[in-house]
Short mmCIF file of C-alpha atoms and ligand atoms in Angstrom, two decimals:
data_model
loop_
_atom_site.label_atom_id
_atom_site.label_comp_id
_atom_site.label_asym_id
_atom_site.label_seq_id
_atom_site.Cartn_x
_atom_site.Cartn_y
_atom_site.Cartn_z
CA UNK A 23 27.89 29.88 -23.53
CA UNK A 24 27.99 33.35 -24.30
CA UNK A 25 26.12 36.36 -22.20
CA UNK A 26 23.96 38.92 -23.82
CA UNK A 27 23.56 41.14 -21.06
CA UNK A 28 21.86 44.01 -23.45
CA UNK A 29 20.83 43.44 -26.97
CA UNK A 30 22.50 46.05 -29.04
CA UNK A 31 19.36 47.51 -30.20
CA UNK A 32 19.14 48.65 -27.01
CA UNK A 33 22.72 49.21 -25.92
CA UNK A 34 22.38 53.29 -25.30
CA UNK A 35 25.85 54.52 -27.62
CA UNK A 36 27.34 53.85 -30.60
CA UNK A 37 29.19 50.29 -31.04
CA UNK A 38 32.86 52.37 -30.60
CA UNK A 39 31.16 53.29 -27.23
CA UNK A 40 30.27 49.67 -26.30
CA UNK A 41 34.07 48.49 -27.20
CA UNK A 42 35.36 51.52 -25.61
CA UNK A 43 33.73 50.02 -22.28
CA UNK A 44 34.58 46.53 -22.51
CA UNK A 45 38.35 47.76 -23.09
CA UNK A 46 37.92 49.14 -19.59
CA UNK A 47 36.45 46.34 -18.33
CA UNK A 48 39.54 44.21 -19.49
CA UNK A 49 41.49 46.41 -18.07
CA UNK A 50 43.99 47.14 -21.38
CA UNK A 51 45.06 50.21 -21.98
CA UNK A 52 44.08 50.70 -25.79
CA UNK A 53 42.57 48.87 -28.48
CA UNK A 54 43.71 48.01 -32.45
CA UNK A 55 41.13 46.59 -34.57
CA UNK A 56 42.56 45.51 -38.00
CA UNK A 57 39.78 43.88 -39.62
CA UNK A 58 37.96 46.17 -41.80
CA UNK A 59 34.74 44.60 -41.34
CA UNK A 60 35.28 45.65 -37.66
CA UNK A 61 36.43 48.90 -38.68
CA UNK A 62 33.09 49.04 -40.57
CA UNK A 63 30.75 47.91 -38.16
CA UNK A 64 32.56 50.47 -35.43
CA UNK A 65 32.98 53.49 -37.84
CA UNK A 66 30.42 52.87 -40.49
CA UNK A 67 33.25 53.53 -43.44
CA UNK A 68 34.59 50.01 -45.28
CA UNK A 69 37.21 49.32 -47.73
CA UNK A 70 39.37 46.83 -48.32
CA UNK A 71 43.00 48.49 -48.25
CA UNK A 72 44.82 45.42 -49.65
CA UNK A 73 48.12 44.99 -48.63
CA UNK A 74 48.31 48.91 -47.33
CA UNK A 75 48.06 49.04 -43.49
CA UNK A 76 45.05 50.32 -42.18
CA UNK A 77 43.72 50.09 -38.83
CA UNK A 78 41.84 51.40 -36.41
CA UNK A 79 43.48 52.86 -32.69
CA UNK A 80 40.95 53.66 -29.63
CA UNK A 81 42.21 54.85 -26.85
CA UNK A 82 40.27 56.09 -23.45
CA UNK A 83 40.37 59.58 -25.01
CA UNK A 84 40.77 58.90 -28.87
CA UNK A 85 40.15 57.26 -31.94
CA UNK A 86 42.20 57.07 -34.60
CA UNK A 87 41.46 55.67 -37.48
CA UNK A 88 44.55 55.22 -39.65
CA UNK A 89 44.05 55.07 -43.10
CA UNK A 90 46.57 55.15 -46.58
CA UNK A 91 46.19 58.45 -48.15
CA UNK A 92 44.52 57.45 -51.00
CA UNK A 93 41.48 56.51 -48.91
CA UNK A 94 41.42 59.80 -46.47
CA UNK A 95 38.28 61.42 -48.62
CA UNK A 96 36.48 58.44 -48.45
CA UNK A 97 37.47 58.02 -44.85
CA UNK A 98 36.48 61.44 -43.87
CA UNK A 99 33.12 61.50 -45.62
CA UNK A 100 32.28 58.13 -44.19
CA UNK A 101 33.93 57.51 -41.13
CA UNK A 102 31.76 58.52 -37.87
CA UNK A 103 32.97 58.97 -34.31
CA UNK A 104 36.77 59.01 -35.75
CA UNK A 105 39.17 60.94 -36.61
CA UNK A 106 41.08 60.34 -39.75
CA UNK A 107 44.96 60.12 -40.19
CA UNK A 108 46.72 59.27 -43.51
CA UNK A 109 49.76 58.12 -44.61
CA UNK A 110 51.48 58.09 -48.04
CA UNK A 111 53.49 55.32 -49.80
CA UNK A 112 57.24 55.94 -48.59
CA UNK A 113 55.98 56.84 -45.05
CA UNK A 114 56.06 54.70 -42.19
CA UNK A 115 52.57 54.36 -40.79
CA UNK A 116 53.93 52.62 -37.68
CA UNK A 117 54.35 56.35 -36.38
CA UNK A 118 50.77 56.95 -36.63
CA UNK A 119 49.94 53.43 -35.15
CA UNK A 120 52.41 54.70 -31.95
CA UNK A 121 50.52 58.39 -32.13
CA UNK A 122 47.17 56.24 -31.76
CA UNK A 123 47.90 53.61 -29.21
CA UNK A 124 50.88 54.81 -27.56
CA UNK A 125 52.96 51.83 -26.28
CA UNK A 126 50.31 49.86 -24.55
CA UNK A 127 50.86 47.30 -21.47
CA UNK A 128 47.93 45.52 -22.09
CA UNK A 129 46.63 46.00 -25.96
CA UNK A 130 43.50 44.71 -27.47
CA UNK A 131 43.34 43.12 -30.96
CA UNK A 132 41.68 40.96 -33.00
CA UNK A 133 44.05 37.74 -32.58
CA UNK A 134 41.96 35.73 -35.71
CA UNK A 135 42.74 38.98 -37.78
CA UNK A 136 45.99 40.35 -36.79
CA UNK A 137 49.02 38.91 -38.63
CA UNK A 138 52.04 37.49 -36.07
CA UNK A 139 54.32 40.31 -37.99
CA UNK A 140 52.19 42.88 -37.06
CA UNK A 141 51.75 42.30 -34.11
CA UNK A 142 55.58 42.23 -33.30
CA UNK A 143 55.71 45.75 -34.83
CA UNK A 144 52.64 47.23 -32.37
CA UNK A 145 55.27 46.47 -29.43
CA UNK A 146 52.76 45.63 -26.65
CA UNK A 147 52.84 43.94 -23.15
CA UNK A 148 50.50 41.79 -23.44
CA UNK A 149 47.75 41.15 -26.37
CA UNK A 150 44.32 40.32 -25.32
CA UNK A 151 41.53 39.15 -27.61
CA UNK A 152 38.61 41.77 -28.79
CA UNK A 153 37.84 39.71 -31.27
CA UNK A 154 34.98 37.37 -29.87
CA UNK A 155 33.49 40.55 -27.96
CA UNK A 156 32.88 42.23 -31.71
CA UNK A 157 31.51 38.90 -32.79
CA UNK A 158 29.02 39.34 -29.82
CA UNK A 159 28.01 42.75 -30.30
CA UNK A 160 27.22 42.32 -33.80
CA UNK A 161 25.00 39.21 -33.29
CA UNK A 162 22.23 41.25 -32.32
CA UNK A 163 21.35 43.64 -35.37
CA UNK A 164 20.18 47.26 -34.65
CA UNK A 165 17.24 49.04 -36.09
CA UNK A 166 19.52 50.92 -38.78
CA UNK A 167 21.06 47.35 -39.23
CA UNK A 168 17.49 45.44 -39.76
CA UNK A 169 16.62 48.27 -42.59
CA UNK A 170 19.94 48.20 -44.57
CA UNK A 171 19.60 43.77 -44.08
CA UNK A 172 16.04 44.45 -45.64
CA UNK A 173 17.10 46.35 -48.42
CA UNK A 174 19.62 43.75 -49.43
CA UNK A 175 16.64 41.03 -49.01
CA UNK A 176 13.97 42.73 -51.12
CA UNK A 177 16.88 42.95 -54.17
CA UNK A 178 16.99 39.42 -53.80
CA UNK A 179 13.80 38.74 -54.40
CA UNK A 180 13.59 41.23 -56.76
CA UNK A 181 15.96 39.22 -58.87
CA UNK A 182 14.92 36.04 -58.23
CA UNK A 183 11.70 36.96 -59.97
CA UNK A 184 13.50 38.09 -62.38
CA UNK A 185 16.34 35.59 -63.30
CA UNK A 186 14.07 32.67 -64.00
CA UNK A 187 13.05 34.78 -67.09
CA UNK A 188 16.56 35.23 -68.19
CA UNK A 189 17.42 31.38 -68.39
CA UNK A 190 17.63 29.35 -70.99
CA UNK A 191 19.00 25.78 -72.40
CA UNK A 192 22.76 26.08 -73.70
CA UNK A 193 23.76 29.23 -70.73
CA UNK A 194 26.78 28.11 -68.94
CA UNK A 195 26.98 28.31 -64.96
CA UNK A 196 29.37 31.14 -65.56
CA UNK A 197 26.85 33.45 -67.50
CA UNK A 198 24.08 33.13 -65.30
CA UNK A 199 26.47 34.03 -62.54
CA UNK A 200 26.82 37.08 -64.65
CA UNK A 201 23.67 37.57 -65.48
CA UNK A 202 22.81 37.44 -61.98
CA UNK A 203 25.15 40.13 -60.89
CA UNK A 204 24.07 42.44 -64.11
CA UNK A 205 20.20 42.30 -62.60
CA UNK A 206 21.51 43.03 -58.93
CA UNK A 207 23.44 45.89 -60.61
CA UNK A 208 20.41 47.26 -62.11
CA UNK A 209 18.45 47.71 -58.61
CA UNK A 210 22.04 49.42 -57.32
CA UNK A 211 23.15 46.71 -55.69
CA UNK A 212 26.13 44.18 -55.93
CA UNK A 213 26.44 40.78 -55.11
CA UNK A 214 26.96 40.12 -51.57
CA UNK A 215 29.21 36.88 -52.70
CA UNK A 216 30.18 35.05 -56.12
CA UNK A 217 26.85 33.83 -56.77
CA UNK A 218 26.85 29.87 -57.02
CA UNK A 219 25.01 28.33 -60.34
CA UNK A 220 25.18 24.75 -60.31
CA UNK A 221 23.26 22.34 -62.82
CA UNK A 222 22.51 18.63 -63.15
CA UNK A 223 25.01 16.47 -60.93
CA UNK A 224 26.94 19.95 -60.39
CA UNK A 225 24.35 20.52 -58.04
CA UNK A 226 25.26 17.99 -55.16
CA UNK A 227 28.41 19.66 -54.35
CA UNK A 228 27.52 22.68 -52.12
CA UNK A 229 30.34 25.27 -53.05
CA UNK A 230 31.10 24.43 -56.40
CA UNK A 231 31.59 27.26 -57.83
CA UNK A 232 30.34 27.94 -61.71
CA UNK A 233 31.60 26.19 -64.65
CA UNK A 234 31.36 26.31 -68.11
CA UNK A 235 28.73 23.68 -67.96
CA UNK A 236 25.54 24.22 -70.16
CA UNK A 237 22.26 24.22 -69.04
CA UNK A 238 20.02 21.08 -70.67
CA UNK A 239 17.19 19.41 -70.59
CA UNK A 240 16.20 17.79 -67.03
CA UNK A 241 19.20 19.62 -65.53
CA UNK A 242 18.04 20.81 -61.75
CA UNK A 243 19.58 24.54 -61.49
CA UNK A 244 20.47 25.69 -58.11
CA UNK A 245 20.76 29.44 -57.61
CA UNK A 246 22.60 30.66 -54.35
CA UNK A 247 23.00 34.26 -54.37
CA UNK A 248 22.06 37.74 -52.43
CA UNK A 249 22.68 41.50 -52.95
CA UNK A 250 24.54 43.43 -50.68
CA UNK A 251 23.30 46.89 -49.36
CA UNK A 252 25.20 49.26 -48.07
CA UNK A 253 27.74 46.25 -46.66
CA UNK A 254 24.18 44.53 -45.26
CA UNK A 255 24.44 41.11 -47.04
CA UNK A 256 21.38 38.97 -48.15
CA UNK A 257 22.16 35.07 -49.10
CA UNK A 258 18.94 33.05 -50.70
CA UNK A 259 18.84 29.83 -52.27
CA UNK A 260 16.14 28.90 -55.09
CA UNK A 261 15.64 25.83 -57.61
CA UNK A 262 15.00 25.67 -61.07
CA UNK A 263 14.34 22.72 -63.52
CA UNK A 264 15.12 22.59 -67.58
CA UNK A 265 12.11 21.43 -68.70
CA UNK A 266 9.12 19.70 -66.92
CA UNK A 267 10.47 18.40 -63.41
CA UNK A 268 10.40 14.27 -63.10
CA UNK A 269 8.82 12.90 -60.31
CA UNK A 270 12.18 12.26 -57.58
CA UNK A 271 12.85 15.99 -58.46
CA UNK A 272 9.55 17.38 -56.94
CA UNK A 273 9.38 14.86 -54.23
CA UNK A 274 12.96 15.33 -53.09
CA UNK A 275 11.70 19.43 -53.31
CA UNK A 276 9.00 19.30 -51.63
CA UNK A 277 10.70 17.32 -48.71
CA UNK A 278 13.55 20.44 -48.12
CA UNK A 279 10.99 22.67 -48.65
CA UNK A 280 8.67 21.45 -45.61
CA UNK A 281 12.06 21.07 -43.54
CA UNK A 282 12.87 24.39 -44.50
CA UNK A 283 9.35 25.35 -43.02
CA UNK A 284 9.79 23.44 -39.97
CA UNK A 285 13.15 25.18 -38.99
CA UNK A 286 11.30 28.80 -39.68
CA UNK A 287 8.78 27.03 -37.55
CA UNK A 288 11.06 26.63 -34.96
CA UNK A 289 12.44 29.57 -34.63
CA UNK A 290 11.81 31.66 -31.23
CA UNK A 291 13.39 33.15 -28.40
CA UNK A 292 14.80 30.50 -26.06
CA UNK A 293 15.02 27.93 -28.65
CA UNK A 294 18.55 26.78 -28.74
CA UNK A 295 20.43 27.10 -32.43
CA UNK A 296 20.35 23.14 -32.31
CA UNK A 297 16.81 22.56 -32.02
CA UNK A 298 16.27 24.59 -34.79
CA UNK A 299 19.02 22.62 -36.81
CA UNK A 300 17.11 19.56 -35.57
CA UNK A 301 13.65 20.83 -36.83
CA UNK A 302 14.72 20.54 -40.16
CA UNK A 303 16.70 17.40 -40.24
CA UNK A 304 13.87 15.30 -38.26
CA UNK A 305 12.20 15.93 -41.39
CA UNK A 306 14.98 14.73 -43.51
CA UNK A 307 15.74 11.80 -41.83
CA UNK A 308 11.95 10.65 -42.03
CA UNK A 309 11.69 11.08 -45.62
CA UNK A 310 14.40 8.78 -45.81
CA UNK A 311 17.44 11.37 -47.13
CA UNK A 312 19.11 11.95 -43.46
CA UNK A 313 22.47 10.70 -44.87
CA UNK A 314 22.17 13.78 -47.33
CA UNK A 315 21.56 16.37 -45.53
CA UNK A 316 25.75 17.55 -45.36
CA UNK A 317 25.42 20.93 -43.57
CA UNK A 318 24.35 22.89 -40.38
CA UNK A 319 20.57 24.53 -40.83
CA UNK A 320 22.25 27.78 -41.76
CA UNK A 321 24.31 30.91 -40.46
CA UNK A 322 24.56 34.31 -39.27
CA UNK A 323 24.52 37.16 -42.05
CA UNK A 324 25.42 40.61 -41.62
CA UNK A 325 28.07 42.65 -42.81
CA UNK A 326 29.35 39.22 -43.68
CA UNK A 327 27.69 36.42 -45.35
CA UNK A 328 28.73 33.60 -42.78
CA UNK A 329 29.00 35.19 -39.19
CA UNK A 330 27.77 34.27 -35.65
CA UNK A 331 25.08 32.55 -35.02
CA UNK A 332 26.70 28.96 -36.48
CA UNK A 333 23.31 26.61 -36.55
CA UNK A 334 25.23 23.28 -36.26
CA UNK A 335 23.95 19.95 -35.39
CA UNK A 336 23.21 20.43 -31.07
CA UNK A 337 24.60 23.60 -30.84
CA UNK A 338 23.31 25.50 -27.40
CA UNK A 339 23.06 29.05 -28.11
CA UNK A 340 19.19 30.22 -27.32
CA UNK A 341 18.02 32.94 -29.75
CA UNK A 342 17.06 35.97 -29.13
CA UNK A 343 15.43 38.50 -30.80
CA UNK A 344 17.62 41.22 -33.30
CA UNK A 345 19.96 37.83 -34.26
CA UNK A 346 19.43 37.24 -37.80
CA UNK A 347 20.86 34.00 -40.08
CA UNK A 348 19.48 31.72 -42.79
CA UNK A 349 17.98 28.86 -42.81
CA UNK A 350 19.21 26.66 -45.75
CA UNK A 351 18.25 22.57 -45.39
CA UNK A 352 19.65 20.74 -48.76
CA UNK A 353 19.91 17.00 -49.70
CA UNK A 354 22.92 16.43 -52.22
CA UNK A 355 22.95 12.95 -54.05
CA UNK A 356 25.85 12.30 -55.68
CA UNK A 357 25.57 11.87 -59.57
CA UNK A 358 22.46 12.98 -59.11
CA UNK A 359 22.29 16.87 -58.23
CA UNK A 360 21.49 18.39 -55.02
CA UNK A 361 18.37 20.50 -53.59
CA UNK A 362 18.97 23.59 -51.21
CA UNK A 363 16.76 26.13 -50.38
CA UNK A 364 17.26 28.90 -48.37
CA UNK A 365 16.08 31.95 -46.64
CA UNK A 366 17.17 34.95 -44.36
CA UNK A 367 14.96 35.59 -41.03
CA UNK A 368 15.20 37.97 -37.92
CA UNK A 369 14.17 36.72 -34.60
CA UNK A 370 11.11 38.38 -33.22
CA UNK A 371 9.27 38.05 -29.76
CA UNK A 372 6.64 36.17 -31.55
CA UNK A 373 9.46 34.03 -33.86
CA UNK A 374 10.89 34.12 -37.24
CA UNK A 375 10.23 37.40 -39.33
CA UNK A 376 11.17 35.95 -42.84
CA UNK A 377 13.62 39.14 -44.22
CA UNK A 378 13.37 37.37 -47.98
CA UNK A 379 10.77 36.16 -49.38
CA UNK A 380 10.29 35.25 -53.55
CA UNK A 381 8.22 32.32 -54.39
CA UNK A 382 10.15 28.93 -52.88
CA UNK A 383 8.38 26.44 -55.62
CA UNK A 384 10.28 24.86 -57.89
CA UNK A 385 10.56 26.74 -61.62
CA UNK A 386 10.93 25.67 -64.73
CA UNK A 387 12.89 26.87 -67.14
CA UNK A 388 11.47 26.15 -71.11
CA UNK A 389 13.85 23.52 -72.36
ZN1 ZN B 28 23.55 30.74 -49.80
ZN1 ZN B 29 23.98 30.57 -46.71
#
């Protein structure tokens, strides 16, 4: 089980300051961090570097963040508690890494990030992981975190109001994707994740991703998508029909949909990750569909879409307030199509604050 001695809201300093302490406390001598969605959460600057090296070297005295030179503005403008080093292509950034970190006895990294050849190169003692203790601290979201997850939310259902609308018979997957991504554009947002359009039998494979499939009469659409704010990602799930819904596709909605309310029910400090997993599939299983429902009750969002809290089947982590995730029951029936809908909430001291929020009934789309 993992401790949560302070929630980070509340942790006085900045994250670098939190994982400058627990280096101490592990007695290494230095840090690396490699991942740049660490290197965002720590710093507040993101990019993806690609296959340049980039990383980020904290010391007892210093930080270093280490960056190729075609990044440095960016860097400087938007890195905070850092300073900045740069290298150019033909230089060896290795001699900034050893100007950062020294030639540690005991050096933490990220081991799920770091690549074995790396590693070799940083020429430590001994590697310890920091890797689960950044998961940690970002479980709990801070105030500046909450807004910027917010943001991202209300885009969401901005566009989900909107995307209905823009549907019609003959689209493929692919161009609603698109048209998806063109609407989140318009607020000044982009998509936090390829958005996921999936019609008629399409629909009862979770992570299909788009085809050229057209949209037709009695097709059930399943839209999966979120905006992403400022790296803050949101992830919603809403369902559409082509023409009037039959009968099994309103029943089988209206049964996720109260499971869906049960979990956000559920939700509380104290209540273990499993028994809010549980709320929802109780209802499942009594409506007969149990054998459908493929997934865990949802995930931890954040600077990522899928990050800690995982919501599996009797998982024992209690909540507690500042974590936020989704809550997505589904029932997928194959040949037939599949039925998902999902949501992002924060936990309060009173329970679930829901962060999106667009209309959950099923639409229809004029065939
Ligand atoms: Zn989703
Ligand atoms: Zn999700």
């Amino acid at each position: 089980m993992i401790e949560h001695p302070t929630k980070s809201g509340d942790f006085a300093g900045t994250p670098l300051l939190r994982l400058r302490a627990w280096i101490g406390e592990q007695g290494a001598d230095a840090a690396y961090v490699s991942d740049p969605v660490s290197i965002a959460y720590l710093t507040g600057f993101y990019t993806d570097p690609h296959e340049r090296l980039m990383g980020l070297g904290i010391t007892e005295g210093r930080a270093l963040l280490i960056v190729p030179g075609l990044e440095r503005e960016s860097a400087e403008a938007g890195a905070r508690g850092v300073e900045v080093l740069s290298w150019r292509d033909g230089e060896d950034p290795y001699e900034l890494v050893r100007e950062a970190i020294g030639r540690p006895q005991q050096l933490a990294v990220e081991k799920g990030h770091l690549t074995v050849a790396v590693a070799e190169r940083l020429g430590a003692g001994r590697l310890v992981d920091a890797g689960e203790a950044l998961r940690r601290f970002r479980l709990l979201k801070s105030a500046e975190e909450l807004e910027r997850l917010g943001r991202a939310a209300a885009v969401t259902d901005t566009v989900t109001g909107q995307i209905v609308e823009a549907m019609h018979p003959g689209q493929t997957e692919i161009e609603v994707g698109m048209v998806l991504a063109s609407l989140m554009g318009a607020e000044g947002a982009k998509p936090a994740f390829e958005s996921i359009v999936q019609s008629g039998p399409n629909s009862a494979q979770p992570h299909l991703r788009p085809t050229g499939r057209r949209l037709q009469a009695g097709d059930l659409v399943l839209l999966d998508f979120g905006a992403a704010w400022e790296g803050y990602r949101a992830d919603t799930t809403r369902m559409a029909v082509v023409g009037e819904p039959d009968q099994r596709q309103r029943e089988l909605h209206q049964l996720v949909l109260d499971a869906h309310d049960a979990a956000v029910a559920r939700v509380k400090p104290g209540v273990t990750t499993g028994e809010v997993d549980a709320a929802a599939r109780e209802v499942i299983e009594r409506g007969g569909q149990g054998a459908y429902f493929i997934h865990r009750i949802g995930h931890g969002l954040g600077l990522e879409v899928h990050e800690d809290p995982s919501l599996d089947p009797g998982s024992q982590l209690p909540l507690e307030e500042g974590m936020v995730f989704t809550i997505e029951p589904g029932v997928y029936i194959p040949g037939w199509g599949g039925i998902r809908i999902e949501d992002d909430v924060v936990v309060e001291r009173d329970g679930a604050r829901m962060l999106t929020g667009a209309e959950r009934g099923l639409r229809v789309v004029p065939a």
